[in-house]
CSV table of C-alpha atoms and ligand atoms in Angstrom, one decimal:
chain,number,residue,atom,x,y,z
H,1,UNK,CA,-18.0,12.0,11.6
H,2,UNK,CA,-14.9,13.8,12.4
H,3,UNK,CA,-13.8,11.7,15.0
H,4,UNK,CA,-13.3,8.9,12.6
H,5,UNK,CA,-10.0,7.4,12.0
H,6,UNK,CA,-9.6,6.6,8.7
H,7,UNK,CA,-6.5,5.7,6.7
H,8,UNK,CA,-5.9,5.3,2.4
H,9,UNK,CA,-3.7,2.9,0.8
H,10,UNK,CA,-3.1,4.0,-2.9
H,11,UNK,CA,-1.6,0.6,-4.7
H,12,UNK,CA,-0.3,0.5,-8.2
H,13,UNK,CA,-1.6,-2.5,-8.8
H,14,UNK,CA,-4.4,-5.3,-7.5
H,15,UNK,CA,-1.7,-7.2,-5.1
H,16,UNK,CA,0.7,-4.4,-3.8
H,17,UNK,CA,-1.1,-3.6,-0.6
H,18,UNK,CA,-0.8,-6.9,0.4
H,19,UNK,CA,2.6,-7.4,0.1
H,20,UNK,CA,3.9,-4.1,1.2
H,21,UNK,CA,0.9,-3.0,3.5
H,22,UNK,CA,-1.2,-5.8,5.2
H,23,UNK,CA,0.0,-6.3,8.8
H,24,UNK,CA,-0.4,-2.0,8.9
H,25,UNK,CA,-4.0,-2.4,7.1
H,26,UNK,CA,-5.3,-5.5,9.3
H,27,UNK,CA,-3.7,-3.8,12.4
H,28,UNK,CA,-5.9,-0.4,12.2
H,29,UNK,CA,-8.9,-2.6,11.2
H,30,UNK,CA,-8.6,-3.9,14.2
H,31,UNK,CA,-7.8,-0.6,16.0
H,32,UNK,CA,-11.1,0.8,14.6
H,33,UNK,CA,-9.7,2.4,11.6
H,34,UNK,CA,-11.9,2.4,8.7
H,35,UNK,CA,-9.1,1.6,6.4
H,36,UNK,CA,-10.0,2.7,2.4
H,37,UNK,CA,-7.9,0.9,-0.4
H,38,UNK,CA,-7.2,2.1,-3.7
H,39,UNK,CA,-6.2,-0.6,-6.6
H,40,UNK,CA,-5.5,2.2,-9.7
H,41,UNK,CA,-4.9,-1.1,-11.7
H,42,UNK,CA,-5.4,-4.7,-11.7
H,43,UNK,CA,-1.9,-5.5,-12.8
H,44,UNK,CA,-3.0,-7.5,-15.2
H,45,UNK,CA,-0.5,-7.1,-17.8
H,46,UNK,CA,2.4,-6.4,-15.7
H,47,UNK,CA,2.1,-9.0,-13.0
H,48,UNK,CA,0.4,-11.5,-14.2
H,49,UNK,CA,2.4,-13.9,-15.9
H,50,UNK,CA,1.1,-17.0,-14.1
H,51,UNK,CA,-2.2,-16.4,-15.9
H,52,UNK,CA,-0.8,-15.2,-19.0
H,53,UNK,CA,0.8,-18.5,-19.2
H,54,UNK,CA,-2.6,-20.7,-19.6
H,55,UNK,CA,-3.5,-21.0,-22.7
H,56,UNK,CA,-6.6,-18.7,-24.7
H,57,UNK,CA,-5.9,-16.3,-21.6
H,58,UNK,CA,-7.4,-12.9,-22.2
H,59,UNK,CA,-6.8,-9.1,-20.6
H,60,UNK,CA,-10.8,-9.7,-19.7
H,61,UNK,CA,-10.1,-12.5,-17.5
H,62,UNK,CA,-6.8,-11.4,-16.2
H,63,UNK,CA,-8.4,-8.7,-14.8
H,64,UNK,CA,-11.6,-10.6,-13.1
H,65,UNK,CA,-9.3,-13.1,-11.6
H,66,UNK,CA,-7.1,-10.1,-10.4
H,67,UNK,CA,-9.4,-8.8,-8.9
H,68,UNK,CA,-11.5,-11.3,-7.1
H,69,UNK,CA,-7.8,-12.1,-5.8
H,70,UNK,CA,-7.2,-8.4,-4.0
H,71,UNK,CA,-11.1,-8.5,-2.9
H,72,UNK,CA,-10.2,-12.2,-1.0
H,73,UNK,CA,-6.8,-10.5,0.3
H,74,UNK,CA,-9.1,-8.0,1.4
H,75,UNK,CA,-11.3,-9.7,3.2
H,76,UNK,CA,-8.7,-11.6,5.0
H,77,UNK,CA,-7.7,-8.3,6.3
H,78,UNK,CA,-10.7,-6.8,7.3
H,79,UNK,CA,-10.5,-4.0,5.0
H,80,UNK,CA,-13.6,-1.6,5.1
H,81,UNK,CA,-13.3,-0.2,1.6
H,82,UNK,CA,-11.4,-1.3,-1.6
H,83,UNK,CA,-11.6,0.4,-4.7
H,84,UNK,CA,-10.9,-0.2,-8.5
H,85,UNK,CA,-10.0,2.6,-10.5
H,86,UNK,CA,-9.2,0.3,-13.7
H,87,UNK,CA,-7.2,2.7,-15.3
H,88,UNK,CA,-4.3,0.0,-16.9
H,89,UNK,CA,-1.0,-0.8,-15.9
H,90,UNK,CA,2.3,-1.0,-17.8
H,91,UNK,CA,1.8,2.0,-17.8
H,92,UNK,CA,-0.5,3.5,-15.5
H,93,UNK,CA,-3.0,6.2,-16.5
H,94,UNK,CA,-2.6,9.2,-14.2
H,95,UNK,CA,-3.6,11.7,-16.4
H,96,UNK,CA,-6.2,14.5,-15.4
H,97,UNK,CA,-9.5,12.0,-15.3
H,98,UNK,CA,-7.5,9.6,-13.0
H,99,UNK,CA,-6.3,12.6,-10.6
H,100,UNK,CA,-9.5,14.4,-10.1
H,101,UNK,CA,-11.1,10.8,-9.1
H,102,UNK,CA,-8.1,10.2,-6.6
H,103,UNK,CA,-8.5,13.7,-4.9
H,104,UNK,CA,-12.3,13.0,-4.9
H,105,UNK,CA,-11.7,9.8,-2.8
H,106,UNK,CA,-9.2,11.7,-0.6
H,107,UNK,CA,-11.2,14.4,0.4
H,108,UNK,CA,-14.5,11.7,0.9
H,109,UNK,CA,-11.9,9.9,3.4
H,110,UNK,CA,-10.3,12.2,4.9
H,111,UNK,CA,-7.7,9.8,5.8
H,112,UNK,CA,-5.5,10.9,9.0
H,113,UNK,CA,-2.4,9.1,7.3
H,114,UNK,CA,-1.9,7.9,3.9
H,115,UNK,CA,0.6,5.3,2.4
H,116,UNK,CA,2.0,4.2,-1.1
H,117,UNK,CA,5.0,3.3,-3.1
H,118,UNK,CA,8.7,4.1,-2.7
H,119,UNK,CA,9.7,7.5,-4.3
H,120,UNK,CA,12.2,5.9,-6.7
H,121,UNK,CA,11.6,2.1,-8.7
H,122,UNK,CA,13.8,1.8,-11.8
H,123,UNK,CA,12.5,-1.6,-12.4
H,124,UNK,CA,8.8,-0.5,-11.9
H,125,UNK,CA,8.2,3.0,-12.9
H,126,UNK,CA,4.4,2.5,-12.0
H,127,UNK,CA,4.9,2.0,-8.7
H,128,UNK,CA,7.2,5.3,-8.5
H,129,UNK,CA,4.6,7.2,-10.4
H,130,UNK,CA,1.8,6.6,-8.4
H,131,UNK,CA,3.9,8.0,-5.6
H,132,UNK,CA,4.7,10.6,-7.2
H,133,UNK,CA,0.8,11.1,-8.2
H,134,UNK,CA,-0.3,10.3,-4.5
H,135,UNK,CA,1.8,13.3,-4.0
H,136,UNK,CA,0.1,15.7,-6.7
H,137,UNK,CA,-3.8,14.4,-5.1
H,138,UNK,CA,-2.5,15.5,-1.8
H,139,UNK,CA,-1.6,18.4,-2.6
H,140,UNK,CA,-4.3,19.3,-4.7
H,141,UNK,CA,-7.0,18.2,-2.0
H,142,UNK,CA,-5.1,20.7,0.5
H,143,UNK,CA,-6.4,23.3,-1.7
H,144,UNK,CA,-9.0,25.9,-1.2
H,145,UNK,CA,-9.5,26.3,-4.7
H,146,UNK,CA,-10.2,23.3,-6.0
H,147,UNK,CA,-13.5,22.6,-5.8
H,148,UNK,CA,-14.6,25.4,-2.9
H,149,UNK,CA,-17.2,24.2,-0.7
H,150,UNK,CA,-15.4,21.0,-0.2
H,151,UNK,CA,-14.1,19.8,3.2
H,152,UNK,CA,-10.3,20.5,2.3
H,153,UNK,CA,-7.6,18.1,3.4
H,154,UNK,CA,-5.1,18.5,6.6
H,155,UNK,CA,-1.9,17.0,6.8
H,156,UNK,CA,-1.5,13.0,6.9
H,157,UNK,CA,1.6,11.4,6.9
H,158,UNK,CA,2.5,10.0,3.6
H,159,UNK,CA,4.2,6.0,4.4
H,160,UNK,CA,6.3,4.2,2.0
H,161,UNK,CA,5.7,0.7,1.5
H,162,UNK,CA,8.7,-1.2,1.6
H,163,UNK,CA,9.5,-2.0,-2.3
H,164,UNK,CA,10.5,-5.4,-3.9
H,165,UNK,CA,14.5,-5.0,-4.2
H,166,UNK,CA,15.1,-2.9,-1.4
H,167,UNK,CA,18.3,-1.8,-1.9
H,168,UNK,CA,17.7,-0.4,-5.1
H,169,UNK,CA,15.1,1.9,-4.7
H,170,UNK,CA,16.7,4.4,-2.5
H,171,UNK,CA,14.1,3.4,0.7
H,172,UNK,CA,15.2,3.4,4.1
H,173,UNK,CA,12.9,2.8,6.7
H,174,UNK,CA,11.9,5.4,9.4
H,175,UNK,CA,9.0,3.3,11.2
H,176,UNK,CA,9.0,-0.4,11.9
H,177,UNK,CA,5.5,-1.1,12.9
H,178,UNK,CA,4.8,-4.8,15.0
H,179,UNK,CA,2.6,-6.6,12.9
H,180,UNK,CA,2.8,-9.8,15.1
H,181,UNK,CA,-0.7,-10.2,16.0
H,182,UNK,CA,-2.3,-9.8,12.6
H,183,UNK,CA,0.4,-12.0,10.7
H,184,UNK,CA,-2.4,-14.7,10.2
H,185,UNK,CA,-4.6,-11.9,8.8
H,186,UNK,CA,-1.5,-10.8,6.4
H,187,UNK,CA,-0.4,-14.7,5.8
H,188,UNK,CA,-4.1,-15.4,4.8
H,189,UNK,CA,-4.2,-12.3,2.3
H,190,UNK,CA,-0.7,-13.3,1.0
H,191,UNK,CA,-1.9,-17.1,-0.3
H,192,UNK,CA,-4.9,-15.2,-1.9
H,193,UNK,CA,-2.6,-14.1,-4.4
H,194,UNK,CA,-2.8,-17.2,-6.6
H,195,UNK,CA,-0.9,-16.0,-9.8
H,196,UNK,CA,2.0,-14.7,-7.4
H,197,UNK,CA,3.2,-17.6,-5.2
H,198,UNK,CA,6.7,-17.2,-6.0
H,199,UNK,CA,6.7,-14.0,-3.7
H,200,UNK,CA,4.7,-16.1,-0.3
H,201,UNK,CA,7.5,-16.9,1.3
H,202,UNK,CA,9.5,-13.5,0.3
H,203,UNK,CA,7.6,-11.0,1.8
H,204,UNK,CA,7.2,-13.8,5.1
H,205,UNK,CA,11.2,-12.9,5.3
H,206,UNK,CA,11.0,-9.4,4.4
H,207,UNK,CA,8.3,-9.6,7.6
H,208,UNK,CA,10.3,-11.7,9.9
H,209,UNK,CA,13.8,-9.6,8.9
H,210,UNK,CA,11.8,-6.3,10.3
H,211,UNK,CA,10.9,-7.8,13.2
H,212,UNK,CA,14.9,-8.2,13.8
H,213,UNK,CA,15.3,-4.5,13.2
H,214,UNK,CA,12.0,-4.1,15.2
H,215,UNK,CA,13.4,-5.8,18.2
H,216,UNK,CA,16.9,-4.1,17.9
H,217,UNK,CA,15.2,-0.5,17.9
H,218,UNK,CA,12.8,-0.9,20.8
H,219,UNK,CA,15.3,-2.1,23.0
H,220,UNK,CA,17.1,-4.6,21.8
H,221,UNK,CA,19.0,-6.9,24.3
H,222,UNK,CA,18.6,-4.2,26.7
H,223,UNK,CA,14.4,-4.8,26.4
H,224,UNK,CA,13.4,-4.8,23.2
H,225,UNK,CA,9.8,-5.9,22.8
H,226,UNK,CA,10.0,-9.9,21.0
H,227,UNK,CA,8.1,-8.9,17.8
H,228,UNK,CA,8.1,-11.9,15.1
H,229,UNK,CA,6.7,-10.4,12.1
H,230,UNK,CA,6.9,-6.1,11.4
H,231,UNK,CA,7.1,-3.9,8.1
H,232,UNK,CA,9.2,-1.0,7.7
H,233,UNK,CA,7.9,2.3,6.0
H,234,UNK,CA,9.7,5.1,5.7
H,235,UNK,CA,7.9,9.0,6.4
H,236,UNK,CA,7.9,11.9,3.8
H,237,UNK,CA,6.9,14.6,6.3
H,238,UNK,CA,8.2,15.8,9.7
H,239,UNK,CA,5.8,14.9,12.6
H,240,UNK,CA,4.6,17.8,15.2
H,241,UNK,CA,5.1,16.7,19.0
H,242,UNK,CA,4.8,18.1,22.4
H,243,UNK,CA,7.2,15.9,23.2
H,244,UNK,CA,10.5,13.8,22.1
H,245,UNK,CA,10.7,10.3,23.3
M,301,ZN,ZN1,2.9,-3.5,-8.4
């Protein structure tokens, strides 16, 4: 049990690991990570206008086509676990209810890194928030208190997704991780997403733009290793070595 490696995504909304997250996700699957996704909404009012725009479309529907979408994109990435916490979007409940199910999950996972949103999103104050809460549920599952008895939480790395408009969100990227070998996985998950095709070929540049920056920091000319597709995430908390390199 506690040799496990486990890892928790914590997405705003049904399609944002996908985007932001799927090379890392498919990559651990395969590295025997069992790799636990949380959706805390559908995004179905927020980004959705694809199927707002057929006609007698209701929230009911958005939502079940939402999410058969993530559990697809999913699939396509071997993910072990994805959860729904259907709690809305625009804006996201993160009240008490919402926070006490999140550190619930964390402390059932255990997850030896976590990722989510970028700290700061002026045009999409969910994603910042549930930062901001992935934060809070962290915290609270380090602590004795809450809920004694329980296996308490150490200290996983929290990553930053990469956020849509980059340069306005105050993100800058401390890890490039090689995605290469799962980008069919990821390119699979990414044509899941039906009611977002406008962002396919996007995040395929975002992917193949890190690589650039993942070439030029392993090496570069000088040996860098030829990766062709990479994300970026940027780290909250220092790392503990034996060891620079
Ligand atoms: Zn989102």
């Amino acid at each position: 049990m506690s040799d496990k490696k486990t890892a928790l995504v914590i997405s705003a909304h049904s399609a944002d690991f996908v985007w932001r997250a799927g090379g890392a996700i498919a990559l651990h699957q395969e590295k025997g990570y069992e790799v636990t996704v949380v959706c805390l909404s559908y995004g179905e009012r927020g980004e959705s206008a694809k199927l707002w725009k057929q006609e007698g479309m209701t929230l009911e529907r958005v939502k079940a086509a939402r999410r058969e979408e993530a559990e697809n994109a999913a699939a396509a990435l071997g993910v072990n676990d994805i959860r729904f916490f259907d709690v809305g979007d625009y804006p996201l409940d993160l009240g008490r209810e919402t926070q006490d199910r999140m550190v619930d999950v964390i402390r059932e996972v255990q997850p030896k890194f976590m990722m989510s949103h970028s700290k700061w999103d002026p045009y999409n104050t969910d994603h910042m928030n549930t930062t901001q809460f992935a934060l809070e549920c962290r915290m609270i599952a380090q602590a004795w208190g809450h809920n004694p008895g329980q296996k308490v939480l150490g200290a996983p790395q929290l990553y930053l997704f990469e956020p849509h408009q980059t340069e306005q969100m105050e993100w800058k990227p401390s890890v490039f991780l090689d995605i290469t070998d799962v980008w069919d996985k990821k390119w699979a998950a990414i044509q899941c997403m039906q009611g977002q095709e406008h962002l396919w070929n996007f995040y395929k540049n975002v992917a193949e733009n890190r690589a650039n920056h993942f070439r030029r920091n392993s090496g570069g000319m000088a040996g860098g290793r030829a990766a062709k597709y990479a994300e970026g995430f940027q780290t909250i908390f220092p790392r503990t070595v034996d060891e620079l390199e």
